[in-house]
Short mmCIF file of C-alpha atoms and ligand atoms in Angstrom, two decimals:
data_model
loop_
_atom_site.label_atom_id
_atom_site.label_comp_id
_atom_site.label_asym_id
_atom_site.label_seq_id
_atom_site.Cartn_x
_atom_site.Cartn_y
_atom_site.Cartn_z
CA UNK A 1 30.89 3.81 -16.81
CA UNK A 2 33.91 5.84 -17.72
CA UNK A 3 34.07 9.16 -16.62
CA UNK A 4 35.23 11.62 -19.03
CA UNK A 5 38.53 13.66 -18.27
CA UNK A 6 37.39 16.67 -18.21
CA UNK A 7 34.82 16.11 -15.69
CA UNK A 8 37.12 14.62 -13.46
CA UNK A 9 37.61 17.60 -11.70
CA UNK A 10 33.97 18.92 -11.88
CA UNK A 11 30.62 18.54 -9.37
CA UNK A 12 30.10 15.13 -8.69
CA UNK A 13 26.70 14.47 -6.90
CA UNK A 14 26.11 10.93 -5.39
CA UNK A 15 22.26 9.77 -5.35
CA UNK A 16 20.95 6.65 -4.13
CA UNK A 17 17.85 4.84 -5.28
CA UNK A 18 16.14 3.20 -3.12
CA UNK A 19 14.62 0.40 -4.39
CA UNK A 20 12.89 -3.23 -3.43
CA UNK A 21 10.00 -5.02 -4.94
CA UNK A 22 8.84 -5.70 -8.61
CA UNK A 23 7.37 -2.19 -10.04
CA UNK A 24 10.20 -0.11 -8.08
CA UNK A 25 12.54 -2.52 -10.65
CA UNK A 26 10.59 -1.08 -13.61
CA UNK A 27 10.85 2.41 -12.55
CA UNK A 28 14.62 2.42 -12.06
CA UNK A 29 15.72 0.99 -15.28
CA UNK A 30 14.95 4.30 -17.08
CA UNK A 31 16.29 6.72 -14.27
CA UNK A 32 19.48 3.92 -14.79
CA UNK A 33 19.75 4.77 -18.68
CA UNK A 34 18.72 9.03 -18.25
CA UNK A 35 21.64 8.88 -15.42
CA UNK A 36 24.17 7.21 -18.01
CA UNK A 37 23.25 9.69 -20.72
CA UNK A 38 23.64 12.43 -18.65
CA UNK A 39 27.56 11.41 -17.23
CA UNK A 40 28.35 10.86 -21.09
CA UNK A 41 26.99 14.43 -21.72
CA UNK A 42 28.13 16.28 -19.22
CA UNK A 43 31.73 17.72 -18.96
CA UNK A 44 31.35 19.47 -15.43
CA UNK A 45 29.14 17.19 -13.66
CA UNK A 46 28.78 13.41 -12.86
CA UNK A 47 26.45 11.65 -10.89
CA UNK A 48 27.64 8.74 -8.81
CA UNK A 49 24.72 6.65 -8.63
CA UNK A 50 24.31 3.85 -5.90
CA UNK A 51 21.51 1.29 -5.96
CA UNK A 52 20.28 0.50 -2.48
CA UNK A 53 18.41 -2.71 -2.76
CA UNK A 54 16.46 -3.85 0.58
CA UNK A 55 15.18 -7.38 -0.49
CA UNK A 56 11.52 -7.00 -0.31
CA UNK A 57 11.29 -9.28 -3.27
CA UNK A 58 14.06 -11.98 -3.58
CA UNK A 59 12.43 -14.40 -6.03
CA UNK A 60 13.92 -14.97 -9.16
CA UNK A 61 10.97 -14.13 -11.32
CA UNK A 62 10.04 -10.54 -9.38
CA UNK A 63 13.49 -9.49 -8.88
CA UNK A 64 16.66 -10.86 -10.14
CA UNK A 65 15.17 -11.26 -13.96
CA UNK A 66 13.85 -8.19 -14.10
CA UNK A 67 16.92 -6.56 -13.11
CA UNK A 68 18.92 -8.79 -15.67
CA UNK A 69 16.12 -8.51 -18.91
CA UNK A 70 16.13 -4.37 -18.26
CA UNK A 71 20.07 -4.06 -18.36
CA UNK A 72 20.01 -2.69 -14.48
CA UNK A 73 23.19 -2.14 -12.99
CA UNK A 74 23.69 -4.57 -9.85
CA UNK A 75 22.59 -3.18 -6.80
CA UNK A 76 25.56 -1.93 -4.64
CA UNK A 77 24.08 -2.81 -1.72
CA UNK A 78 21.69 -5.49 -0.75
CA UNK A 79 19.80 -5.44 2.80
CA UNK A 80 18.17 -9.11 2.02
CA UNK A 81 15.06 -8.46 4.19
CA UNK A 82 12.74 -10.87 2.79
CA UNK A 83 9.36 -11.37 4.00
CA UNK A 84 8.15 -10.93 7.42
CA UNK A 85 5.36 -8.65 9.28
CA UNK A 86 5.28 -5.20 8.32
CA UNK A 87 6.54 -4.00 11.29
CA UNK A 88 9.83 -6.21 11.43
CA UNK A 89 10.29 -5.66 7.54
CA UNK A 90 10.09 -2.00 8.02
CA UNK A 91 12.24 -2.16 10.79
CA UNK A 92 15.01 -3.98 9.52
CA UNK A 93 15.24 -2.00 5.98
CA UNK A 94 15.31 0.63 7.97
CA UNK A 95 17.86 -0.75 10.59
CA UNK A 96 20.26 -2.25 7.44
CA UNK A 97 20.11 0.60 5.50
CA UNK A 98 21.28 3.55 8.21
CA UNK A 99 24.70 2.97 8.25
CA UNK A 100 25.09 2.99 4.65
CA UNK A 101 23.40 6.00 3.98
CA UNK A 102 25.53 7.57 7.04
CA UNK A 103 28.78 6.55 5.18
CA UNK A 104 29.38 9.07 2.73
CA UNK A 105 27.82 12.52 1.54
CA UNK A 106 24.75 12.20 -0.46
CA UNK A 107 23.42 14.31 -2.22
CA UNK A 108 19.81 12.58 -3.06
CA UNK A 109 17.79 9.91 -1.60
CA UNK A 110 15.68 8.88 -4.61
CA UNK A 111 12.46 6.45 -3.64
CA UNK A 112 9.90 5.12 -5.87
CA UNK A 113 5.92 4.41 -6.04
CA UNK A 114 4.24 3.22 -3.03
CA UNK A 115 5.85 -0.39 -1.24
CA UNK A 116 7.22 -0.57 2.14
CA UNK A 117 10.98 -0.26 0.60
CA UNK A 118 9.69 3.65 -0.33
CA UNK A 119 8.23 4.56 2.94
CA UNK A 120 11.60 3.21 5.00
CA UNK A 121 14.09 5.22 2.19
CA UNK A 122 12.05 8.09 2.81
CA UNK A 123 11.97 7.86 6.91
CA UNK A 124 15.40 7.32 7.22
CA UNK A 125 16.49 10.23 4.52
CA UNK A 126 14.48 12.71 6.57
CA UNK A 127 16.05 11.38 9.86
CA UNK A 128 19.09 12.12 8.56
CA UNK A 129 18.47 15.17 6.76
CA UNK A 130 19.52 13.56 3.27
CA UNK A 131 17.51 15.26 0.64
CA UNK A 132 14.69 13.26 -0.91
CA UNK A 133 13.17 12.68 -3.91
CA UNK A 134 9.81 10.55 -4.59
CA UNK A 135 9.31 9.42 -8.13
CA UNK A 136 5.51 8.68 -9.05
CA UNK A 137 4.52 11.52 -5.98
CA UNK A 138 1.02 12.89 -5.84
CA UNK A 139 -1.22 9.82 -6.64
CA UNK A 140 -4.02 8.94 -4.58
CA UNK A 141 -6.27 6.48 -4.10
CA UNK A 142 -8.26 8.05 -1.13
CA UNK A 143 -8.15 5.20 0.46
CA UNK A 144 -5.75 5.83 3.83
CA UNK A 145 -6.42 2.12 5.14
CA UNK A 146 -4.01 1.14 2.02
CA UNK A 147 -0.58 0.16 2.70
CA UNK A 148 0.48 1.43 -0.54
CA UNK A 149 -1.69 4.98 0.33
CA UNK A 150 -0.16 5.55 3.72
CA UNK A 151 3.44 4.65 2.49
CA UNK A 152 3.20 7.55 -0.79
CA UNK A 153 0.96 9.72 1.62
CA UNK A 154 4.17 10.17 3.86
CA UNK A 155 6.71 9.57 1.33
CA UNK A 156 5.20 12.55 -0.38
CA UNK A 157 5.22 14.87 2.83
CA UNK A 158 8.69 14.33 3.03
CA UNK A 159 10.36 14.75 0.01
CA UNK A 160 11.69 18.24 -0.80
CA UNK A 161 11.45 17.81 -4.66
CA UNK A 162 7.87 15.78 -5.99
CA UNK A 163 8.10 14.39 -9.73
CA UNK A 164 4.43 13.49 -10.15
CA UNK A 165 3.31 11.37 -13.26
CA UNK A 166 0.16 13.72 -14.51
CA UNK A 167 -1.69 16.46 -13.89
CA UNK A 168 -4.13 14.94 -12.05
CA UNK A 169 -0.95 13.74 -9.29
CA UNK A 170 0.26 17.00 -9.40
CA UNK A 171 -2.95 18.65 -8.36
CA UNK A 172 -3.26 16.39 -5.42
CA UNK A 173 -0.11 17.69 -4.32
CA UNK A 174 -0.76 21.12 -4.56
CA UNK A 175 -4.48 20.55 -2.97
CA UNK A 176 -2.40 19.50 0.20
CA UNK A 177 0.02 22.43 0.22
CA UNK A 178 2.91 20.30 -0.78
CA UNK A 179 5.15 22.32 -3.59
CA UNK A 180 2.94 25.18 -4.83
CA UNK A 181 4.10 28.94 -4.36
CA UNK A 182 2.64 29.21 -0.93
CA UNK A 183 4.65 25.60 0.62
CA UNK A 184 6.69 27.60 3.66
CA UNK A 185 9.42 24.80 3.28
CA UNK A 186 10.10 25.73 -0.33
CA UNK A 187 9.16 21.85 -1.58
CA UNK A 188 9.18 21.75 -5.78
CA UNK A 189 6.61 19.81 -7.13
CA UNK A 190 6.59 19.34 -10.98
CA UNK A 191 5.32 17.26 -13.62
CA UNK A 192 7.66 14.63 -14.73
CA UNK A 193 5.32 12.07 -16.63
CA UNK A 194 5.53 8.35 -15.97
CA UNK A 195 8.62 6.21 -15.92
CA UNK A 196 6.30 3.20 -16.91
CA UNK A 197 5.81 4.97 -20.03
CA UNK A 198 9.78 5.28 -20.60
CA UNK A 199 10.64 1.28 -19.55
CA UNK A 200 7.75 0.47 -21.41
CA UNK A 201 9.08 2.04 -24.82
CA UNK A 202 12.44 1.31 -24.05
CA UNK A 203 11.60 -2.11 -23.97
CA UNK A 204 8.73 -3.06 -26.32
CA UNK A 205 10.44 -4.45 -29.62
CA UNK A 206 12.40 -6.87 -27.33
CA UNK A 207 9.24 -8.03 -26.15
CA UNK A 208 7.70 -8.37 -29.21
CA UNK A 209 10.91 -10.42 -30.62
CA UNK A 210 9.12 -13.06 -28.41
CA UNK A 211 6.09 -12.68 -28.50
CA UNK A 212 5.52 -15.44 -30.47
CA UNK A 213 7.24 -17.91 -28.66
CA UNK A 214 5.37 -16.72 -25.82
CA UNK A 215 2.20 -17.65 -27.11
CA UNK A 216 3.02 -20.53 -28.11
CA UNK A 217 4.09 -21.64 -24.68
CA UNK A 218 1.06 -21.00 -23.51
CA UNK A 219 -0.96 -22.19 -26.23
CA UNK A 220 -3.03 -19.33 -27.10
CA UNK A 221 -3.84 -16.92 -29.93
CA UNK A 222 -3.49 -13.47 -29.50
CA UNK A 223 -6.47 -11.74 -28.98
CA UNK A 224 -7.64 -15.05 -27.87
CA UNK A 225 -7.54 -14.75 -24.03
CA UNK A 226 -7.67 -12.41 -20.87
CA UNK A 227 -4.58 -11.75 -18.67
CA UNK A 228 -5.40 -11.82 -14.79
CA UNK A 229 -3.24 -9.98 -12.12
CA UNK A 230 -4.03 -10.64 -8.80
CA UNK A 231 -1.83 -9.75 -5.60
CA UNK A 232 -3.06 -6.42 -3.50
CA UNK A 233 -3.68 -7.24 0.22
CA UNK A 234 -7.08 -5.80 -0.18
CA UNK A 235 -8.13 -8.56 -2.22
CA UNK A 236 -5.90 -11.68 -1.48
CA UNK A 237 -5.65 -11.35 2.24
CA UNK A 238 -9.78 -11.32 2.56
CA UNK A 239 -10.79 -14.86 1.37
CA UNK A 240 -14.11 -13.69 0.66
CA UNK A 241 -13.10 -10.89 -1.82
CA UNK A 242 -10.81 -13.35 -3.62
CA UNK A 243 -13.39 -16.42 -3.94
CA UNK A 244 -15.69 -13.53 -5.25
CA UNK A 245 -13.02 -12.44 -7.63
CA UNK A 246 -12.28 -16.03 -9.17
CA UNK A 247 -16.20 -16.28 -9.02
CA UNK A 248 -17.01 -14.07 -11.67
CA UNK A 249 -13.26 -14.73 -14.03
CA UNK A 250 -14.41 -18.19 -13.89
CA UNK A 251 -17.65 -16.91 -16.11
CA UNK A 252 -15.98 -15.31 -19.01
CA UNK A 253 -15.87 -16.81 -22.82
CA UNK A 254 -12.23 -17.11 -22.93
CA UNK A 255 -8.92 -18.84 -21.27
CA UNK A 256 -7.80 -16.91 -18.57
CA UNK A 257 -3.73 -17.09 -18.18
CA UNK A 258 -2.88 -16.04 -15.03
CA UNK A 259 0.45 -14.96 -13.68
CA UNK A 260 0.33 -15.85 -10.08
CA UNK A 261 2.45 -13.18 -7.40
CA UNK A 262 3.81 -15.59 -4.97
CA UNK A 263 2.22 -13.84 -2.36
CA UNK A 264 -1.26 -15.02 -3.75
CA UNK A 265 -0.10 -18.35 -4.28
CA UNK A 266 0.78 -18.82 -0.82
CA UNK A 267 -2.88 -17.42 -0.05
CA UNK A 268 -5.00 -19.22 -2.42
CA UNK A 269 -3.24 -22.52 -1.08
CA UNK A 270 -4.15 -21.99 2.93
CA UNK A 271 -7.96 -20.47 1.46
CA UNK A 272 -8.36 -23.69 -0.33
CA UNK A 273 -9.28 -21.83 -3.69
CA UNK A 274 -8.99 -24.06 -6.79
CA UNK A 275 -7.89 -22.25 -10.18
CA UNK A 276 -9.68 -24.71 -12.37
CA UNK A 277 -12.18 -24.28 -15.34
CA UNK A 278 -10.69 -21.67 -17.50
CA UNK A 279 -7.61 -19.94 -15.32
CA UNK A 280 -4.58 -20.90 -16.24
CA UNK A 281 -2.09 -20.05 -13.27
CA UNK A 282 1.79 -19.84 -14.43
CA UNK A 283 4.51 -18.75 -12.43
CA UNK A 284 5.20 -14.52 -12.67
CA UNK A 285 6.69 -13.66 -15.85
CA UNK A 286 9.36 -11.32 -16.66
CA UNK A 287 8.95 -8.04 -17.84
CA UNK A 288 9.57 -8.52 -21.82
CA UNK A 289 7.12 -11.96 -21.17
CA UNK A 290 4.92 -9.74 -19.31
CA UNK A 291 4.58 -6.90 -21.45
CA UNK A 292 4.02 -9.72 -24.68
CA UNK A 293 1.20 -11.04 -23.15
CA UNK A 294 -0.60 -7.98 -22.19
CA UNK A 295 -0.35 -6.24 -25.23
CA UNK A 296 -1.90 -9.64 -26.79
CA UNK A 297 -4.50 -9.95 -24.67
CA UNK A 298 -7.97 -9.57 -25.57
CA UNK A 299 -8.68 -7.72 -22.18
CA UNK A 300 -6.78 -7.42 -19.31
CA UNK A 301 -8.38 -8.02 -15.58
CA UNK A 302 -5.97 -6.73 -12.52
CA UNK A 303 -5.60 -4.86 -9.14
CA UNK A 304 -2.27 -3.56 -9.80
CA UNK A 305 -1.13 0.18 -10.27
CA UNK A 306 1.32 -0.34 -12.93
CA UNK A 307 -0.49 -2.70 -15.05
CA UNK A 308 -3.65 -0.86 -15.72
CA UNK A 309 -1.16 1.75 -17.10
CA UNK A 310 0.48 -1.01 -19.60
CA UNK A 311 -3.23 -2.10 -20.95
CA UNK A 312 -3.64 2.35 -21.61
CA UNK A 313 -0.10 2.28 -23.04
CA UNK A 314 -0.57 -0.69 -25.04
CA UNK A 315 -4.16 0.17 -26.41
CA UNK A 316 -5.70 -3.19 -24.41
CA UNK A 317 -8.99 -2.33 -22.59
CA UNK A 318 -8.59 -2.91 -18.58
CA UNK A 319 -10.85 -4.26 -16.20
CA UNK A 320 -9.63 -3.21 -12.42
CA UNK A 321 -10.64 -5.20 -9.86
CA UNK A 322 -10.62 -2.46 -7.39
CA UNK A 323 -13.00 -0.14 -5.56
CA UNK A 324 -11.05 2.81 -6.86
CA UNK A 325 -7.81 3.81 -8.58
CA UNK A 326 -5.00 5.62 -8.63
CA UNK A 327 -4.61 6.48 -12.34
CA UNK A 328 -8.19 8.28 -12.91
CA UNK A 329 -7.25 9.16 -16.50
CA UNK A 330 -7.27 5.67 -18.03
CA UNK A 331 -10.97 5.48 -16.38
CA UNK A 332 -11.86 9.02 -17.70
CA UNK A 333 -11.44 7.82 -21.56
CA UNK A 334 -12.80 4.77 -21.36
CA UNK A 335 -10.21 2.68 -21.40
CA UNK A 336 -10.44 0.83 -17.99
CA UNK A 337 -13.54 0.13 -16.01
CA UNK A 338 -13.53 -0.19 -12.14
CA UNK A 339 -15.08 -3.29 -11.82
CA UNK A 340 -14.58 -4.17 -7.88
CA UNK A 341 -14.89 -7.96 -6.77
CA UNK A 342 -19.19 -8.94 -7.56
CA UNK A 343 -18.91 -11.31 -10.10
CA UNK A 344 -21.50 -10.55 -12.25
CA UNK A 345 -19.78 -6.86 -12.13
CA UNK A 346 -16.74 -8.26 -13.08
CA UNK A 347 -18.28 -10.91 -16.42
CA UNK A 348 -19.85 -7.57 -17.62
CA UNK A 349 -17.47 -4.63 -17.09
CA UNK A 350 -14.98 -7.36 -19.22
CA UNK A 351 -18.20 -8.42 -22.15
CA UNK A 352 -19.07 -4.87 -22.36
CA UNK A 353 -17.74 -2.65 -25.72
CA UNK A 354 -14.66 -0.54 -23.79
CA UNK A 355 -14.06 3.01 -26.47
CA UNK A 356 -12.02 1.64 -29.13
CA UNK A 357 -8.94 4.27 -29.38
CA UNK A 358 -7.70 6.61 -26.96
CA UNK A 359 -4.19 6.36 -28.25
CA UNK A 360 -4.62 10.46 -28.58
CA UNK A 361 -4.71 10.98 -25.27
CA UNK A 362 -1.40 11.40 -23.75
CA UNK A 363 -2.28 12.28 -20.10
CA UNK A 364 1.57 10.60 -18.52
CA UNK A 365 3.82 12.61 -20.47
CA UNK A 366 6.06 11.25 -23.74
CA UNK A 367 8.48 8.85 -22.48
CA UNK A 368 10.46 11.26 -21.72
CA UNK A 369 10.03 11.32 -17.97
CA UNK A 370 13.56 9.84 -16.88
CA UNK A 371 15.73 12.67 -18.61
CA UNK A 372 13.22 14.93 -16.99
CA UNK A 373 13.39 13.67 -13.48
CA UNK A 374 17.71 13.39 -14.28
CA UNK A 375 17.74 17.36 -15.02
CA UNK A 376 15.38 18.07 -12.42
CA UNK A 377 17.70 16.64 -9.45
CA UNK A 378 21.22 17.90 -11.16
CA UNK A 379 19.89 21.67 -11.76
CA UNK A 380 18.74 21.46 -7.55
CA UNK A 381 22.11 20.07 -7.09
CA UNK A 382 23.76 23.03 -8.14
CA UNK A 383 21.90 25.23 -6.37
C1 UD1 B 401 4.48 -5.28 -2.55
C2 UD1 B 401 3.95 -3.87 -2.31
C3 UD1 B 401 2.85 -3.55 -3.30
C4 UD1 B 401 3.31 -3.80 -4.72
C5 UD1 B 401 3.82 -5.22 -4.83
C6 UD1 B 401 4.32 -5.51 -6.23
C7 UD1 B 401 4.07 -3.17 0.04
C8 UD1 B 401 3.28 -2.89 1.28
N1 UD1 B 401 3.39 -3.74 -0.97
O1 UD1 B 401 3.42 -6.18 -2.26
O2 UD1 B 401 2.50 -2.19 -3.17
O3 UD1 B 401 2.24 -3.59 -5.60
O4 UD1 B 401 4.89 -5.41 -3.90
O5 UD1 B 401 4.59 -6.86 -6.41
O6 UD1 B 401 5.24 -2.89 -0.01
N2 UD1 B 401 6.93 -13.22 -1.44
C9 UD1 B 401 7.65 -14.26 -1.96
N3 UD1 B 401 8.74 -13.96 -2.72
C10 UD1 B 401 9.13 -12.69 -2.96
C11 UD1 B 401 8.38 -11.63 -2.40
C12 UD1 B 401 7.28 -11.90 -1.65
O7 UD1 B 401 7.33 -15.42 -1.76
O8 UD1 B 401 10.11 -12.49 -3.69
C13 UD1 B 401 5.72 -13.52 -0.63
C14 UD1 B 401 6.02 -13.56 0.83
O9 UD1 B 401 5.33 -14.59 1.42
C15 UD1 B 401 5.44 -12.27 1.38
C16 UD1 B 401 4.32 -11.97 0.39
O10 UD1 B 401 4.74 -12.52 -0.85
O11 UD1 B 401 5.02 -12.36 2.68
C17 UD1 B 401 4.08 -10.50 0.24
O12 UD1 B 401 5.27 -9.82 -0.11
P1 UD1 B 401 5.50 -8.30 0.32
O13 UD1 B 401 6.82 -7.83 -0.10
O14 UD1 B 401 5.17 -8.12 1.74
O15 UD1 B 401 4.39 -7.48 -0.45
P2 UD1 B 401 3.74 -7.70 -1.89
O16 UD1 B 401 2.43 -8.37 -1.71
O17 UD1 B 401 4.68 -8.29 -2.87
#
């Protein structure tokens, strides 16, 4: 990036995203572009922005690609954690990432969703009284036994400014005194709307260039199969749930293709759980792959966050195979079911008519969310 001449003498603000497994990829690409746009724009005030990368996810398919097929800048720094324990991966983000974040002024710690690579940004910012910011703040699943619920739970508590998704996120922030009028340490809280909305649109008519191609690699028609996600610890690390799972995907009408998270593979392997009949497991696909074959999909089955908001996005009914979920509002208008893991629960919430068109309803904002979240963090800059 080229920073203009007049600026060169203006406010320059350095942030640093924080960033590490699959859907924190997704969520940075727009904050990426709205960052750009904004140092082209502006004449008094550029933002230096570093990508902090701690390794959570090293395989080609969930990081490196996605990184490449959404134009992401390369990460400045990589910590190359890998997999290990919770406790030793959170540890060593944590213990990589302190000296970099102690070697210059910054001026935001950015951190995003709910993975282990959000709660250590966020621990370590506060430690060091950097300020934070949590993209995707205020959801809840009301589940506290999560991984993913304890990590945004005190993510959230810690950030000074909240950019919550919908209304719904927002209110659960407010409900726990985090950013209203009455929070006594002055925390904002405010209604950005959902970066999955912005990569999504950003990124749709490349994914529909091959679309075609795509189903023809896999042999299928669209509208002529489900699309299976499968890789939350609540359901892959209890070989019970999972065998229950496959149980009742194995009794649908239609060819299953099935993406499989490496973690799960690993799993299914030691469980000695066979994928046959009609699941068709394929290594994880990219995000323009990814996005083709959900939005040709008859139905799409899953247990993950950002992909139930992909089938509401791209008008595809959504069968979660969860207990409960953090994005109420697609369940509200009908246009995902909460299924859980019985599998005659599962055959019918996906045979069953879902409402036909809730393209009206608009509950995540406009796809504008990035810009928003961008002007948000520059006007507390200047403060
Ligand atoms: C993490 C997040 C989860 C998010 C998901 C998206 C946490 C606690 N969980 O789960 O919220 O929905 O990312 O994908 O942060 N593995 C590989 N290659 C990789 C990455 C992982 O083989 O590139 C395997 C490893 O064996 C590892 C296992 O997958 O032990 C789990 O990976 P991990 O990063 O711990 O969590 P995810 O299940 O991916």
């Amino acid at each position: 990036m080229t920073i203009p001449e007049s600026a060169r003498n203006g406010a320059n603000s350095t942030w640093v995203s924080v960033v590490g497994a699959r859907p924190q990829f997704v969520k940075l690409a727009p904050v990426c572009r709205a960052i750009d746009q904004h140092n082209r724009n502006s004449s008094t005030s550029i933002i230096q922005h570093r990508i902090l990368h701690t390794g959570q996810h090293y395989d080609r398919e969930i990081a490196e690609l996605l990184f490449e097929q959404m134009a992401i800048p390369h990460p400045d720094h990589n910590l190359g954690v890998g997999s290990s324990s919770h406790g030793t991966q959170l540890a060593r983000m944590i213990q990589n990432m302190e000296p970099i974040l102690r070697s210059e002024r910054i001026d935001w710690v950015i951190v995003y969703g709910d993975t282990n690579s959000t709660l250590a940004g966020a621990l370590l910012a506060a430690r060091l009284n950097i300020p934070l910011a949590h993209v995707e703040a205020g959801c809840r699943s009301g589940d506290i036994g999560m991984p993913e619920e304890q990590n945004r739970v005190v993510a959230d508590h810690l950030s000074q400014v909240l950019l919550t998704p919908s209304q719904v996120a927002l209110d659960n922030l407010l409900r726990e005194g985090i950013g209203g009028d009455a929070d006594p340490r002055k925390r904002v809280s405010v209604l950005a709307g959902d970066v999955m909305y912005d990569a999504l649109l950003q990124h749709l008519k490349l994914a529909d260039n091959r679309a075609a191609e795509n189903l023809r690699q896999f042999s299928l028609e669209s509208k002529g199969y489900y699309l299976l996600t499968l890789h939350r610890a609540e359901n892959t690390n209890n070989r019970q749930r999972l065998a229950s799972i496959l149980r009742g995907v194995k009794l649908l009408d239609l060819p299953v293709l099935f993406p499989v998270h490496p973690r799960t593979k690993q799993v299914l392997a030691a469980a000695g759980l066979s994928l046959n009949g009609k699941i068709r497991p394929i290594p994880p696909l990219g995000f323009l792959e990814m996005l083709a074959m959900e939005k040709h999909a008859r139905k799409i089955l899953t247990d993950s966050g950002g992909v139930q908001k992909e089938a509401f996005y791209l008008g595809v009914p959504c069968v979660t195979l969860r207990d409960q979920t953090e994005w109420p509002e697609t369940v509200g208008c009908g246009a995902n079911r909460i299924a859980g893991t019985e599998p005659e629960l599962i055959r019918q919430a996906v045979m069953e008519n879902h409402a036909r068109d809730w393209s009206a309803f608009t509950p995540y904002g406009n796809g504008s969310s990035a810009e928003k979240i961008v002007d948000q963090l520059s006007a507390a800059d200047r403060e």
